[in-house]
mmCIF file of C-alpha atoms in Angstrom:
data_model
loop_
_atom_site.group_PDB
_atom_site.id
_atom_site.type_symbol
_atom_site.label_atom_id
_atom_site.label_comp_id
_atom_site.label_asym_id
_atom_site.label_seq_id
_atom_site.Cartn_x
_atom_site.Cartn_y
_atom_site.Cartn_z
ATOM 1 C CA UNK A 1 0.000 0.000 0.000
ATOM 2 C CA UNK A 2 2.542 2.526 1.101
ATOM 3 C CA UNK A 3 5.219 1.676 -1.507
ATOM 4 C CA UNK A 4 5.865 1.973 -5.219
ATOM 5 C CA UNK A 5 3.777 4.535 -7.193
ATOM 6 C CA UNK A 6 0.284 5.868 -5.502
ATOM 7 C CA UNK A 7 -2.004 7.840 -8.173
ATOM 8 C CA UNK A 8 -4.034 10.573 -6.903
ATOM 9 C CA UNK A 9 -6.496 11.099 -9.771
ATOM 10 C CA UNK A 10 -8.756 14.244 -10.409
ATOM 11 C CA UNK A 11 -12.728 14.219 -9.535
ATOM 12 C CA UNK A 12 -14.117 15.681 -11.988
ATOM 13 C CA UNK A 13 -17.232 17.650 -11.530
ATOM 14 C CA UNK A 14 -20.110 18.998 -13.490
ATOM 15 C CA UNK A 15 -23.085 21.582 -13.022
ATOM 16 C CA UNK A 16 -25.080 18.225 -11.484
ATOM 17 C CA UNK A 17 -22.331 16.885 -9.209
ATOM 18 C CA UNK A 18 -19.575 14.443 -9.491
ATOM 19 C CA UNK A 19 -18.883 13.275 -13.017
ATOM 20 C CA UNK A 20 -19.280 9.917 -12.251
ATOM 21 C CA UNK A 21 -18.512 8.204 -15.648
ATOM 22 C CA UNK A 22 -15.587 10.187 -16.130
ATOM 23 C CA UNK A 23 -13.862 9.605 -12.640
ATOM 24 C CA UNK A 24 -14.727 5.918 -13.338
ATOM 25 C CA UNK A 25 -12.779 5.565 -16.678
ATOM 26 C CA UNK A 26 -10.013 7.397 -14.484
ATOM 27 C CA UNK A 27 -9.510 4.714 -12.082
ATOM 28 C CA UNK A 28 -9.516 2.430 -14.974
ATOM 29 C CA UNK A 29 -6.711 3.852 -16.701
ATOM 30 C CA UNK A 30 -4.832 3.597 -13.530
ATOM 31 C CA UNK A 31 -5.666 -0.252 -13.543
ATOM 32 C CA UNK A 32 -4.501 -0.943 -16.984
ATOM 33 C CA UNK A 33 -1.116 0.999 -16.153
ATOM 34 C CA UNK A 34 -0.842 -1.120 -13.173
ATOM 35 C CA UNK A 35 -0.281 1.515 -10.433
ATOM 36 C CA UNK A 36 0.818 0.179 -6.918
ATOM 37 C CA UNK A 37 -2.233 2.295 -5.587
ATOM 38 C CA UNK A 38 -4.695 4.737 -5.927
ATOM 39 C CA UNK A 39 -5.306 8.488 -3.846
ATOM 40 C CA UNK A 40 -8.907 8.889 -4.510
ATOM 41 C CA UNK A 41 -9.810 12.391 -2.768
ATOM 42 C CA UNK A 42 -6.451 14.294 -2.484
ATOM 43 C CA UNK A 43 -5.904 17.561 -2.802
ATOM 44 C CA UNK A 44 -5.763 16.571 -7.034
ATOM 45 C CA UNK A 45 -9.380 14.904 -6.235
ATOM 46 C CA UNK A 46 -10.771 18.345 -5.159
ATOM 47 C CA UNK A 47 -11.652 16.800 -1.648
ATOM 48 C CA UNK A 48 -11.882 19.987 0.097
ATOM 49 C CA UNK A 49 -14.607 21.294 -1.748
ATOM 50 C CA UNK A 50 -16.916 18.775 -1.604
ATOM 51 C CA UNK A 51 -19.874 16.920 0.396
ATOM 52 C CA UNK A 52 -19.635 14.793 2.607
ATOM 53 C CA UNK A 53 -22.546 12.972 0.939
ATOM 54 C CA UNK A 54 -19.715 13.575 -2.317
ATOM 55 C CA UNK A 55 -16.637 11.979 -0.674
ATOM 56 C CA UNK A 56 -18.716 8.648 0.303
ATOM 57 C CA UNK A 57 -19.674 8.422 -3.177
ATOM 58 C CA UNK A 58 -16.249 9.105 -4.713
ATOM 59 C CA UNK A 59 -14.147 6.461 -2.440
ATOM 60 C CA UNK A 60 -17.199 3.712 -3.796
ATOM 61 C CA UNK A 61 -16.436 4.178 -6.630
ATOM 62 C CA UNK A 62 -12.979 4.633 -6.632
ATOM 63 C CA UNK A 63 -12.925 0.862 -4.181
ATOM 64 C CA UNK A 64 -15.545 -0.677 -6.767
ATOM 65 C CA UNK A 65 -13.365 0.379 -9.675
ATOM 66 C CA UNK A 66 -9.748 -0.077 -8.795
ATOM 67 C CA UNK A 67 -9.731 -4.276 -9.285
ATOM 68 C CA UNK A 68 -8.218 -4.972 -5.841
ATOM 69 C CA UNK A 69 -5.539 -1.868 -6.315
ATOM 70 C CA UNK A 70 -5.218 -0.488 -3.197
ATOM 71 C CA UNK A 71 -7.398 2.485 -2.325
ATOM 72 C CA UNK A 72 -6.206 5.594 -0.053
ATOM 73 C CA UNK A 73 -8.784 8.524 0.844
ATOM 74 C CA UNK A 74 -8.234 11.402 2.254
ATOM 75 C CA UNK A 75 -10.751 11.944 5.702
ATOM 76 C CA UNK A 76 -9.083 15.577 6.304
ATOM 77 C CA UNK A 77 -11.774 18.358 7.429
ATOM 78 C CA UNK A 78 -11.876 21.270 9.447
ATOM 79 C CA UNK A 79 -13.571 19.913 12.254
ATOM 80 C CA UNK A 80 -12.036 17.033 14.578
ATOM 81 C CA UNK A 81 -16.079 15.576 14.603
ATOM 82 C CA UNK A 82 -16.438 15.553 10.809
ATOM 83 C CA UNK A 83 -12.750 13.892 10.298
ATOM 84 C CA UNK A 84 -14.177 10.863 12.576
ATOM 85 C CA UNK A 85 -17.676 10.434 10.629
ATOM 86 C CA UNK A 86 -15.527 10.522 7.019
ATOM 87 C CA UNK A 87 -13.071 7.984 8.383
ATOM 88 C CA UNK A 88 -16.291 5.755 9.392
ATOM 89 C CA UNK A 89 -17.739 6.290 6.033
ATOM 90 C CA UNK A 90 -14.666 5.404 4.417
ATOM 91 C CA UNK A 91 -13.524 2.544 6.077
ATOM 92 C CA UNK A 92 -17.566 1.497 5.191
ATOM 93 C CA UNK A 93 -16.880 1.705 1.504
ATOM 94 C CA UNK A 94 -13.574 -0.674 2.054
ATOM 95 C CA UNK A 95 -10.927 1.581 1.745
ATOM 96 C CA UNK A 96 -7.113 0.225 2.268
ATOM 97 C CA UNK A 97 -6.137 3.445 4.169
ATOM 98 C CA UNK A 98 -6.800 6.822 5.002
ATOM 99 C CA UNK A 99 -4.752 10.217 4.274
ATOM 100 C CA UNK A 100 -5.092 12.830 6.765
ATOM 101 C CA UNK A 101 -3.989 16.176 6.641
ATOM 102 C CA UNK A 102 -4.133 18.657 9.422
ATOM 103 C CA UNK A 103 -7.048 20.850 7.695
ATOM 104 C CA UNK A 104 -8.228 24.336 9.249
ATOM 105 C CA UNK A 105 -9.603 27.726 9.180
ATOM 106 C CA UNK A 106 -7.739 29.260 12.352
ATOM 107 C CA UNK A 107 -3.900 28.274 12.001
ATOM 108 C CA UNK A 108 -3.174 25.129 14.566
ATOM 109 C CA UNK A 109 -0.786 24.524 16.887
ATOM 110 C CA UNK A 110 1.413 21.371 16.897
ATOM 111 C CA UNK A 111 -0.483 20.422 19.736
ATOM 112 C CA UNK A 112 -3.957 20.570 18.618
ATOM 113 C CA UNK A 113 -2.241 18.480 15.121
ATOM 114 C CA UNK A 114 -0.791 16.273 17.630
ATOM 115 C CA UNK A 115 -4.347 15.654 19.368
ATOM 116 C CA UNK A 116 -6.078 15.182 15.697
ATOM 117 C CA UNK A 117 -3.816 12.320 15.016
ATOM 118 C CA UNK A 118 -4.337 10.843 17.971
ATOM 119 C CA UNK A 119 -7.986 11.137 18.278
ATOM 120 C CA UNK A 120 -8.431 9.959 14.860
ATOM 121 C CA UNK A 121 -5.850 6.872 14.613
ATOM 122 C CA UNK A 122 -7.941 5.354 17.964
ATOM 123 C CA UNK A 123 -10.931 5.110 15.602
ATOM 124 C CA UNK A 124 -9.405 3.598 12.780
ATOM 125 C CA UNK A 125 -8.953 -0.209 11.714
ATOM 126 C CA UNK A 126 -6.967 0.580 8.604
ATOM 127 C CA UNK A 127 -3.762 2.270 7.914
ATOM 128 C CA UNK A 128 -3.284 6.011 7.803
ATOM 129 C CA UNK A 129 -0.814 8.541 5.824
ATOM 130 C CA UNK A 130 0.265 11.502 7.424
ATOM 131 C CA UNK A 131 -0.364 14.476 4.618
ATOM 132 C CA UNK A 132 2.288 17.303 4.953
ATOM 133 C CA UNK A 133 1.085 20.005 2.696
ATOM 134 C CA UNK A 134 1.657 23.345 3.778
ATOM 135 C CA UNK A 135 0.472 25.079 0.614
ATOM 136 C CA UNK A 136 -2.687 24.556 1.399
ATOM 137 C CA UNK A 137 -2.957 23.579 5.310
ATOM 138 C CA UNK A 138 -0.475 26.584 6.049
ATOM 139 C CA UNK A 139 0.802 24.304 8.948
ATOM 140 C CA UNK A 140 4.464 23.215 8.684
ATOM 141 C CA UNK A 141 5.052 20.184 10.163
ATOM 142 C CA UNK A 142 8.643 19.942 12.518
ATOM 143 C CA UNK A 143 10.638 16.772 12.490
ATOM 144 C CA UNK A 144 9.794 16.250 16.074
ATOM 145 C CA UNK A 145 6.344 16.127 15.000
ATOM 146 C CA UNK A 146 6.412 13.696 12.556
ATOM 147 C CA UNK A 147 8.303 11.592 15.164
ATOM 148 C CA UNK A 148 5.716 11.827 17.860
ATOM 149 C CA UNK A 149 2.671 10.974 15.214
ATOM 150 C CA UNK A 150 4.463 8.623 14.168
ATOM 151 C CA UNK A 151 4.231 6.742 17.125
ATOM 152 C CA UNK A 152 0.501 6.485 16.912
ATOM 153 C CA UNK A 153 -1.229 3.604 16.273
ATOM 154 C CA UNK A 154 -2.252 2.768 12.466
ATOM 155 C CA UNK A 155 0.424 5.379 11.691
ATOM 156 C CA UNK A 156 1.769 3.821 8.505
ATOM 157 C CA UNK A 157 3.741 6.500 5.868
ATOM 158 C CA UNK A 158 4.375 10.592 5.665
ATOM 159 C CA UNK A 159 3.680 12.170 2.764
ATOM 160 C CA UNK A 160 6.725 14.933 2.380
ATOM 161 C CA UNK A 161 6.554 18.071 0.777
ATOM 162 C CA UNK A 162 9.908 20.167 -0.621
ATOM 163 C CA UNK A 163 11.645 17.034 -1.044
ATOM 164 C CA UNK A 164 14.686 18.375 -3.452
ATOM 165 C CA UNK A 165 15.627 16.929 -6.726
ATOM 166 C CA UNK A 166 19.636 17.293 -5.738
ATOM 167 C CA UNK A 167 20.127 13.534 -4.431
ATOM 168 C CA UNK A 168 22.578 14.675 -1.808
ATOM 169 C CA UNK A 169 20.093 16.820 -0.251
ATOM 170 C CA UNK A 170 17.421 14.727 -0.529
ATOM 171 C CA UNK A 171 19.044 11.188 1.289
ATOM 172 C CA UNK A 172 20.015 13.650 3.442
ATOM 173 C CA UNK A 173 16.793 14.912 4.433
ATOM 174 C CA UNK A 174 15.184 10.795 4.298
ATOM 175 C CA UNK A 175 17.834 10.049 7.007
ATOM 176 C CA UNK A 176 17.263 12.774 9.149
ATOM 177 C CA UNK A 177 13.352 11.760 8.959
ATOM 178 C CA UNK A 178 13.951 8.404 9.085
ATOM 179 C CA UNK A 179 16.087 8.375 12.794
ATOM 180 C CA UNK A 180 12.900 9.796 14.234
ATOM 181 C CA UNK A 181 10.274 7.343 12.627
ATOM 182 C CA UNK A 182 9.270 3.863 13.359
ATOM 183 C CA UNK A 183 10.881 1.146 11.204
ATOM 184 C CA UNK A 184 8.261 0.291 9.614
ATOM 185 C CA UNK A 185 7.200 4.190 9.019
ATOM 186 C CA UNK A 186 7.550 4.857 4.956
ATOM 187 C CA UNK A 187 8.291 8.363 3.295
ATOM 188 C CA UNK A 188 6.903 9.510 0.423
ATOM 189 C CA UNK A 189 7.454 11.996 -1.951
ATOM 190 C CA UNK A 190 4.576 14.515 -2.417
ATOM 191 C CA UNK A 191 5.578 16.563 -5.464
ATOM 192 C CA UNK A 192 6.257 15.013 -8.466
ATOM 193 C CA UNK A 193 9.137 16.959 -9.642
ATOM 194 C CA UNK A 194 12.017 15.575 -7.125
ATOM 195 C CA UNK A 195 10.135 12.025 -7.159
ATOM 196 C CA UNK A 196 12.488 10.321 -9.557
ATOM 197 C CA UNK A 197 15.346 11.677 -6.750
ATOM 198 C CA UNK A 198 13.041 10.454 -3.871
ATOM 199 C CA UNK A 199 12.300 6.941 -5.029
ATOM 200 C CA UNK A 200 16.587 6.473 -5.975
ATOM 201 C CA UNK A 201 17.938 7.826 -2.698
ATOM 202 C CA UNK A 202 16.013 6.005 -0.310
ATOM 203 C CA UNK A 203 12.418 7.012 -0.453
ATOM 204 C CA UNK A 204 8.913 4.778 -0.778
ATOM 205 C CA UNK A 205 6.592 5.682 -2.164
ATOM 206 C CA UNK A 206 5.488 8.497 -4.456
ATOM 207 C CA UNK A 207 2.457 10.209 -4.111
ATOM 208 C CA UNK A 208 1.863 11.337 -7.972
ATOM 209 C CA UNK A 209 -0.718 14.024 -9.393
ATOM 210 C CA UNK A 210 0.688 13.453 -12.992
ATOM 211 C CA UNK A 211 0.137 9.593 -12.208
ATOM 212 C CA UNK A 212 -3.684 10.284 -11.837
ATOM 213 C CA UNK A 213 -4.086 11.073 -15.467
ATOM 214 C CA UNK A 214 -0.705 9.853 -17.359
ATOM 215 C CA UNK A 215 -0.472 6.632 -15.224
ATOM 216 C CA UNK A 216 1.905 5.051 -17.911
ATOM 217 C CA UNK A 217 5.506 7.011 -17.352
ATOM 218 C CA UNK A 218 5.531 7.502 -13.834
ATOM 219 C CA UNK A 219 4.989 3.616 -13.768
ATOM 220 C CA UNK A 220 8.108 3.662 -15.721
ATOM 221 C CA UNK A 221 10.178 5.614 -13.685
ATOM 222 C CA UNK A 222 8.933 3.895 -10.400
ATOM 223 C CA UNK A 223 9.692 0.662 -11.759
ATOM 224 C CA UNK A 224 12.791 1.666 -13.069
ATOM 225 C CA UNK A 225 14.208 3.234 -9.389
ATOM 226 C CA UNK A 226 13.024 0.259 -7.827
ATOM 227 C CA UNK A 227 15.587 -2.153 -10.050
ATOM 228 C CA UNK A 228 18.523 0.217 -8.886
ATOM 229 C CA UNK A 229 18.272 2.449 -12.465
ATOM 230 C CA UNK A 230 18.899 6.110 -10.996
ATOM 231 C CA UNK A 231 19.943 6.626 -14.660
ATOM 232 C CA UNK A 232 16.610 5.354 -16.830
ATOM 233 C CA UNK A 233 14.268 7.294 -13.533
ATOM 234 C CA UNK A 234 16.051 10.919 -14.013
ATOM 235 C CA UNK A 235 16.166 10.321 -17.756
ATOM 236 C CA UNK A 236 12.403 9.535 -17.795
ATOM 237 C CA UNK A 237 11.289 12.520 -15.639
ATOM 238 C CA UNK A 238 13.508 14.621 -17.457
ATOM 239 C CA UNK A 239 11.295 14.039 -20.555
ATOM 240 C CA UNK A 240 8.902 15.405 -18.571
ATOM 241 C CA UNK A 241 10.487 18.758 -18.106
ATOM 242 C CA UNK A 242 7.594 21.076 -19.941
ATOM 243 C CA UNK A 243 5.469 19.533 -17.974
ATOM 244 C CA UNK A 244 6.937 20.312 -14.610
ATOM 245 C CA UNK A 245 7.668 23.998 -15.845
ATOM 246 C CA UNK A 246 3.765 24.284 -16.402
ATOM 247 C CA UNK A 247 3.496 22.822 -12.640
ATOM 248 C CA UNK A 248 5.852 25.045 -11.337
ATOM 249 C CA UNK A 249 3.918 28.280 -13.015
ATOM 250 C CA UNK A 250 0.379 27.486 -12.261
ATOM 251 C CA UNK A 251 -0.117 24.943 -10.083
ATOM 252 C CA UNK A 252 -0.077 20.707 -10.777
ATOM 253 C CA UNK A 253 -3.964 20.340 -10.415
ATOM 254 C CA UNK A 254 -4.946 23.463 -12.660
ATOM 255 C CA UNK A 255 -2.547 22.089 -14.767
ATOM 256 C CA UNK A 256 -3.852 18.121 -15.076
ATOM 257 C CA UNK A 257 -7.316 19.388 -14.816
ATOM 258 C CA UNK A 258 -7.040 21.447 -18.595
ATOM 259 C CA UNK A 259 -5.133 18.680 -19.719
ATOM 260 C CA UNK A 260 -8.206 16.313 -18.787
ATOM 261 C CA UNK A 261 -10.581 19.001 -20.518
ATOM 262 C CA UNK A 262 -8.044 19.162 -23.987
ATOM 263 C CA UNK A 263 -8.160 15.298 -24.003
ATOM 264 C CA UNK A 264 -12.062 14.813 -23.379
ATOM 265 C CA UNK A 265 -11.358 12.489 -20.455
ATOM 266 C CA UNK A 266 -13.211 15.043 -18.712
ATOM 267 C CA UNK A 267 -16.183 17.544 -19.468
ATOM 268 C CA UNK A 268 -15.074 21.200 -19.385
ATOM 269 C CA UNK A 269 -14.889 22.796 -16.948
ATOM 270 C CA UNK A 270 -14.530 20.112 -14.148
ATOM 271 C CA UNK A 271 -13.147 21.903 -11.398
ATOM 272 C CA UNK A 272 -15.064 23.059 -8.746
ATOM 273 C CA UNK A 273 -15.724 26.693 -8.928
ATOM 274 C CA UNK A 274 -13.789 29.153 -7.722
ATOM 275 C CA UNK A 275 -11.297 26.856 -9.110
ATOM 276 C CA UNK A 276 -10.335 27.100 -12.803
ATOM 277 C CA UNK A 277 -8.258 25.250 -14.918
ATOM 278 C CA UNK A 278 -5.377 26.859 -17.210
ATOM 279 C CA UNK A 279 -6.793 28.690 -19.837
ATOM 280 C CA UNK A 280 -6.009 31.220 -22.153
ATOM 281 C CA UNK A 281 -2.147 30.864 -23.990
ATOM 282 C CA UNK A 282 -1.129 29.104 -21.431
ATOM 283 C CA UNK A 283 -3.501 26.648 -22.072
ATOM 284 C CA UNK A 284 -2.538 26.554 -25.699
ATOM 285 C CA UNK A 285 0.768 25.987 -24.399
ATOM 286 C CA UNK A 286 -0.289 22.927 -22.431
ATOM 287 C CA UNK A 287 -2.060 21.414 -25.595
ATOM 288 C CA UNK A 288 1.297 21.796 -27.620
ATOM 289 C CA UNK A 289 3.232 20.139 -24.475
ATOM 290 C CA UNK A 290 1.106 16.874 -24.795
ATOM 291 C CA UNK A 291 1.683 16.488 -28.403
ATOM 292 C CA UNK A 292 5.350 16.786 -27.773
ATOM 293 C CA UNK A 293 5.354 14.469 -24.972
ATOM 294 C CA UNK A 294 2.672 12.183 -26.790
ATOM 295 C CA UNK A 295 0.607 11.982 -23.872
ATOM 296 C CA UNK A 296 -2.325 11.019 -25.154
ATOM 297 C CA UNK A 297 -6.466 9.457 -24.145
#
């Protein structure tokens, strides 16, 4: 569950609700690429913004679609009460774990994070992946933190933001991490840029956007840094280059989101307002980038 390559595919959304056909021939892309697992409702899946009524139907889907792939959802909300009753609904719809992220309105403390983790991971009868994402919890997680969360029961991986793509720096940082951690604790990498470093200096897992719609490549370079080839992983992300520019500039879900719309693997728009994919040049842009990269429906 918690190594390998996890896809975190969009939900796409229309005037009437979720896009339900759509997100289904998602997931199945992911199955035919043979991705290690599946982030249904991440931060790519628009989780923030939707029902609660919404996220239930989205992880049975995503469970009754992935053919035994291992299914992650994310439970995070603002509200310690609501966290609970979407980790009850998910483990319902027969999820393989959970992703939580310290979600809020009023900016925690490491204490009240602490006491989320903990109240949450006594509930909980599968695994659970600590989400680190400061650009949109505006909480940074300290190392000491991760180490006491860690700790907690059904505590399983950490999900790493800023991870750097300079190998050096990057085992670096793993170790550091990893002295505080449980054994069996795995670290992921959250951005996709660096992940190629990540997976060939001593990470686990990475936690892919671009895997949620182009499932086929980052197989590739998983597979690849998992047989030893640092060389084949960098080349392969490397090709990926305009891609990661456009990621860097607007944002990687504004970005996959138009590229969903230009392939009609999506109705247009299908993020949910105020949210808007890239449009304009720079959307132009993005069409020419897939035909380079042939990343096609």
């Amino acid at each position: 569950m918690f190594k390998g390559l996890s896809a975190f595919p969009l939900t796409p959304l229309t005037e009437k609700g979720i896009d339900e056909k759509s997100f289904v021939r998602l997931i199945e892309r992911l199955v035919r690429a043979g991705v290690d697992s599946i982030g249904a409702l991440g931060s790519t899946g628009s989780y923030a913004y939707l029902k609660h009524s919404e996220r239930d139907r989205v992880a049975r889907l995503a469970v009754e679609h992935a053919d035994g792939i291992p299914v992650m959802v994310s439970i995070g909300s603002v509200r310690t009460s609501d966290v609970l009753h979407l980790a009850e609904d998910a483990q319902r719809a027969g999820v393989s774990a959970v992703l939580l992220a310290p979600v809020s309105y009023q900016k925690l403390t490491s204490d009240e994070v602490f006491t989320l983790y903990e109240t949450v991971t006594r509930h909980l009868s599968v695994p659970l992946c600590v989400y680190d994402n400061p650009a949109t919890t505006h909480f940074d997680f300290t190392d000491e933190l991760y180490g006491r969360i860690a700790q907690l029961p059904h505590v399983a991986s950490i999900k790493i933001p800023g991870l750097s793509a300079d190998p050096s720096a990057t085992q670096k940082r793993l170790a550091e991490i990893r002295r505080l951690v449980p054994t069996h604790i795995t670290l992921g990498a959250a951005g996709d840029l660096a992940a190629a470093t990540v997976l060939t200096q001593g990470g686990d897992v990475w936690y892919s956007v671009i895997a949620g719609l182009f499932p086929e490549i980052p197989v590739a370079i998983t597979r690849a840094a998992q047989k030893g080839d640092a060389q084949t992983a960098q080349t392969l992300s490397a090709q990926l280059e305009p891609l990661w520019e456009l990621f860097r500039q607007h944002g990687s879900l504004r970005v996959v989101a138009a590229a969903a719309e230009i392939l009609g693997l999506v109705q247009a728009p299908c993020l949910p307002l105020p949210l808007q994919s890239v449009a304009g040049d720079e959307r132009q842009r993005l069409a020419r980038v897939l035909d380079e990269l042939d990343l096609r429906a």
